[in-house]
CSV table of C-alpha atoms in Angstrom, one decimal:
chain,number,residue,atom,x,y,z
A,2,MET,CA,161.2,16.7,49.9
A,3,PHE,CA,158.7,19.5,48.9
A,4,THR,CA,155.1,18.9,47.7
A,5,ILE,CA,152.1,20.7,46.7
A,6,THR,CA,148.6,20.1,47.0
A,7,LYS,CA,145.6,21.3,45.3
A,8,ILE,CA,142.0,20.3,46.3
A,9,PHE,CA,139.1,19.8,43.7
A,10,HIS,CA,135.5,19.3,44.1
A,11,PHE,CA,133.0,17.4,41.8
A,12,GLU,CA,129.8,15.9,41.8
A,13,MET,CA,129.5,12.4,40.4
A,14,ALA,CA,126.5,9.4,40.5
A,15,HIS,CA,127.6,5.9,40.2
A,16,ALA,CA,126.2,2.2,41.4
A,17,ILE,CA,128.2,-0.6,42.7
A,18,HIS,CA,127.0,-3.8,40.6
A,19,GLY,CA,127.1,-7.1,42.6
A,20,TYR,CA,127.0,-5.3,45.9
A,21,SER,CA,124.4,-6.4,48.1
A,22,GLY,CA,124.0,-2.9,50.2
A,23,VAL,CA,122.2,0.1,49.2
A,24,CYS,CA,125.5,1.4,47.1
A,25,LYS,CA,123.9,-1.1,44.3
A,26,ASN,CA,121.5,1.4,43.5
A,27,ILE,CA,122.3,4.7,41.4
A,28,HIS,CA,123.5,7.4,44.1
A,29,GLY,CA,125.6,10.5,44.0
A,30,HIS,CA,128.2,11.9,46.0
A,31,SER,CA,129.7,15.6,46.4
A,32,TYR,CA,133.5,14.4,45.7
A,33,GLU,CA,136.3,16.2,47.1
A,34,LEU,CA,139.8,15.2,45.5
A,35,HIS,CA,143.2,15.9,46.8
A,36,VAL,CA,146.2,15.7,44.4
A,37,THR,CA,149.7,15.9,45.8
A,38,VAL,CA,152.9,16.2,43.6
A,39,SER,CA,156.5,16.4,44.2
A,40,SER,CA,159.4,17.6,42.0
A,41,ASP,CA,162.2,15.7,41.0
A,42,ASN,CA,164.6,18.5,42.0
A,43,ASN,CA,166.2,17.2,45.2
A,44,SER,CA,167.9,20.5,45.7
A,45,ASN,CA,168.5,21.5,49.3
A,46,GLY,CA,168.6,25.1,48.3
A,47,TYR,CA,165.7,27.5,47.3
A,48,PHE,CA,163.9,26.9,44.1
A,49,PRO,CA,165.1,28.8,41.0
A,50,ALA,CA,163.2,31.7,39.2
A,51,PRO,CA,160.0,31.4,38.4
A,52,VAL,CA,160.2,30.0,42.4
A,53,PHE,CA,157.5,27.6,41.7
A,54,MET,CA,157.9,23.6,41.7
A,55,LEU,CA,154.6,23.7,39.9
A,56,ASP,CA,152.4,26.4,39.8
A,57,PHE,CA,148.7,25.8,41.5
A,58,LYS,CA,147.1,27.5,38.5
A,59,ASP,CA,148.9,25.0,36.2
A,60,LEU,CA,148.1,21.9,38.4
A,61,LYS,CA,144.5,23.0,38.4
A,62,LYS,CA,144.4,23.1,34.4
A,63,ILE,CA,145.7,19.8,34.3
A,64,VAL,CA,143.6,18.0,37.0
A,65,THR,CA,140.6,19.9,35.5
A,66,ASP,CA,141.3,19.1,31.7
A,67,SER,CA,142.0,15.4,32.4
A,68,VAL,CA,139.9,14.6,35.6
A,69,ILE,CA,137.3,16.6,36.6
A,70,GLU,CA,135.7,17.6,33.0
A,71,LYS,CA,135.6,13.8,32.4
A,72,LEU,CA,133.7,13.0,36.0
A,73,ASP,CA,131.9,16.2,37.0
A,74,HIS,CA,128.0,15.6,37.0
A,75,GLN,CA,128.4,12.3,35.2
A,76,LEU,CA,126.9,9.0,36.0
A,77,VAL,CA,129.7,6.1,35.9
A,78,LEU,CA,128.7,2.6,35.6
A,79,SER,CA,130.6,-0.4,35.1
A,80,GLU,CA,130.0,-2.8,32.1
A,81,GLY,CA,128.5,-5.4,34.3
A,82,PHE,CA,126.0,-3.0,35.8
A,83,LEU,CA,125.0,-2.1,31.8
A,84,LEU,CA,124.8,-5.6,30.8
A,85,GLU,CA,121.9,-5.9,33.2
A,86,HIS,CA,120.6,-2.5,32.8
A,87,PRO,CA,121.1,-1.7,29.2
A,88,PHE,CA,118.6,1.0,28.9
A,89,PHE,CA,121.3,3.2,30.5
A,90,TYR,CA,123.4,3.3,27.6
A,91,SER,CA,121.1,6.0,26.2
A,92,LEU,CA,122.2,8.5,28.9
A,93,GLU,CA,124.3,11.5,27.6
A,94,ASN,CA,126.3,11.8,30.8
A,95,LEU,CA,127.2,8.1,31.0
A,96,VAL,CA,130.8,7.0,31.6
A,97,VAL,CA,131.4,3.4,31.4
A,98,PHE,CA,134.2,1.7,33.4
A,99,GLU,CA,135.0,-1.7,32.9
A,100,THR,CA,135.3,-2.6,36.7
A,101,GLU,CA,133.0,-1.0,39.6
A,102,PRO,CA,133.3,2.5,40.1
A,103,THR,CA,134.3,2.5,43.8
A,104,ALA,CA,136.6,5.0,45.4
A,105,GLU,CA,139.5,2.8,45.1
A,106,ASN,CA,138.9,2.5,41.3
A,107,LEU,CA,138.2,6.0,40.9
A,108,LEU,CA,141.7,6.9,42.2
A,109,LEU,CA,143.4,4.5,40.0
A,110,PHE,CA,141.8,5.9,37.2
A,111,ILE,CA,142.4,9.6,38.1
A,112,GLN,CA,146.1,8.1,38.8
A,113,GLN,CA,146.5,6.9,35.1
A,114,GLN,CA,144.9,10.1,33.9
A,115,LEU,CA,147.4,12.3,35.7
A,116,CYS,CA,150.6,10.2,35.2
A,117,VAL,CA,150.4,10.5,31.5
A,118,ILE,CA,149.9,14.4,31.3
A,119,LEU,CA,151.9,15.8,34.7
A,120,PRO,CA,155.1,17.6,33.3
A,121,GLU,CA,158.4,15.4,33.1
A,122,ASN,CA,159.9,16.5,36.2
A,123,ILE,CA,156.8,16.5,38.7
A,124,ARG,CA,155.6,13.3,40.0
A,125,LEU,CA,152.5,12.1,41.6
A,126,VAL,CA,152.7,11.3,44.9
A,127,ASN,CA,149.3,10.8,46.6
A,128,LEU,CA,145.9,11.0,45.7
A,129,LYS,CA,143.0,11.2,48.6
A,130,LEU,CA,139.1,10.9,47.3
A,131,HIS,CA,136.4,11.7,49.7
A,132,GLU,CA,133.0,10.5,48.9
A,133,THR,CA,131.6,11.7,52.2
A,134,LYS,CA,133.2,13.9,55.0
A,135,GLU,CA,134.0,10.8,57.0
A,136,SER,CA,134.9,8.2,54.3
A,137,PHE,CA,137.6,8.4,52.0
A,138,ALA,CA,140.0,6.2,49.9
A,139,GLU,CA,144.1,7.2,49.4
A,140,TRP,CA,146.6,6.5,46.9
A,141,THR,CA,150.2,6.6,47.5
A,142,SER,CA,153.1,6.4,45.1
A,143,ALA,CA,154.9,2.9,46.2
A,144,LYS,CA,158.1,5.1,45.6
A,145,GLU,CA,157.0,7.4,48.5
A,146,GLN,CA,156.1,4.5,50.7
A,147,LEU,CA,159.6,3.4,50.6
A,148,ASN,CA,160.9,6.9,51.9
């Protein structure tokens, strides 16, 4: 199986409502997102012209349009957080999540955004989201876990 991975960077702030540690307060991260896709083409031969499973340029546009532009330089807060702090509703860069914007839930959001927009012959196999250089969450397709 062949995969290709493109790495993206974005800045985002969030708070984790109901958490007892410092992450309950609004704070930001410089995120690094790794997006890995594979082709349904299981050929053992060379890739036919134009020789790409998916052009990196096309993957960049897909991820930028459907994910990065929605999260970069945004404040992501849950509905629960906003119920207790309604004055944040007035911010123009607010993105409201129905659940807490943890790294795991951000990955689920990203996975949902990408799965509906990727070309039919391309499947999402892995996402890795670094909140810091030392801390990341990872999502892997259930199909890939069976292989």
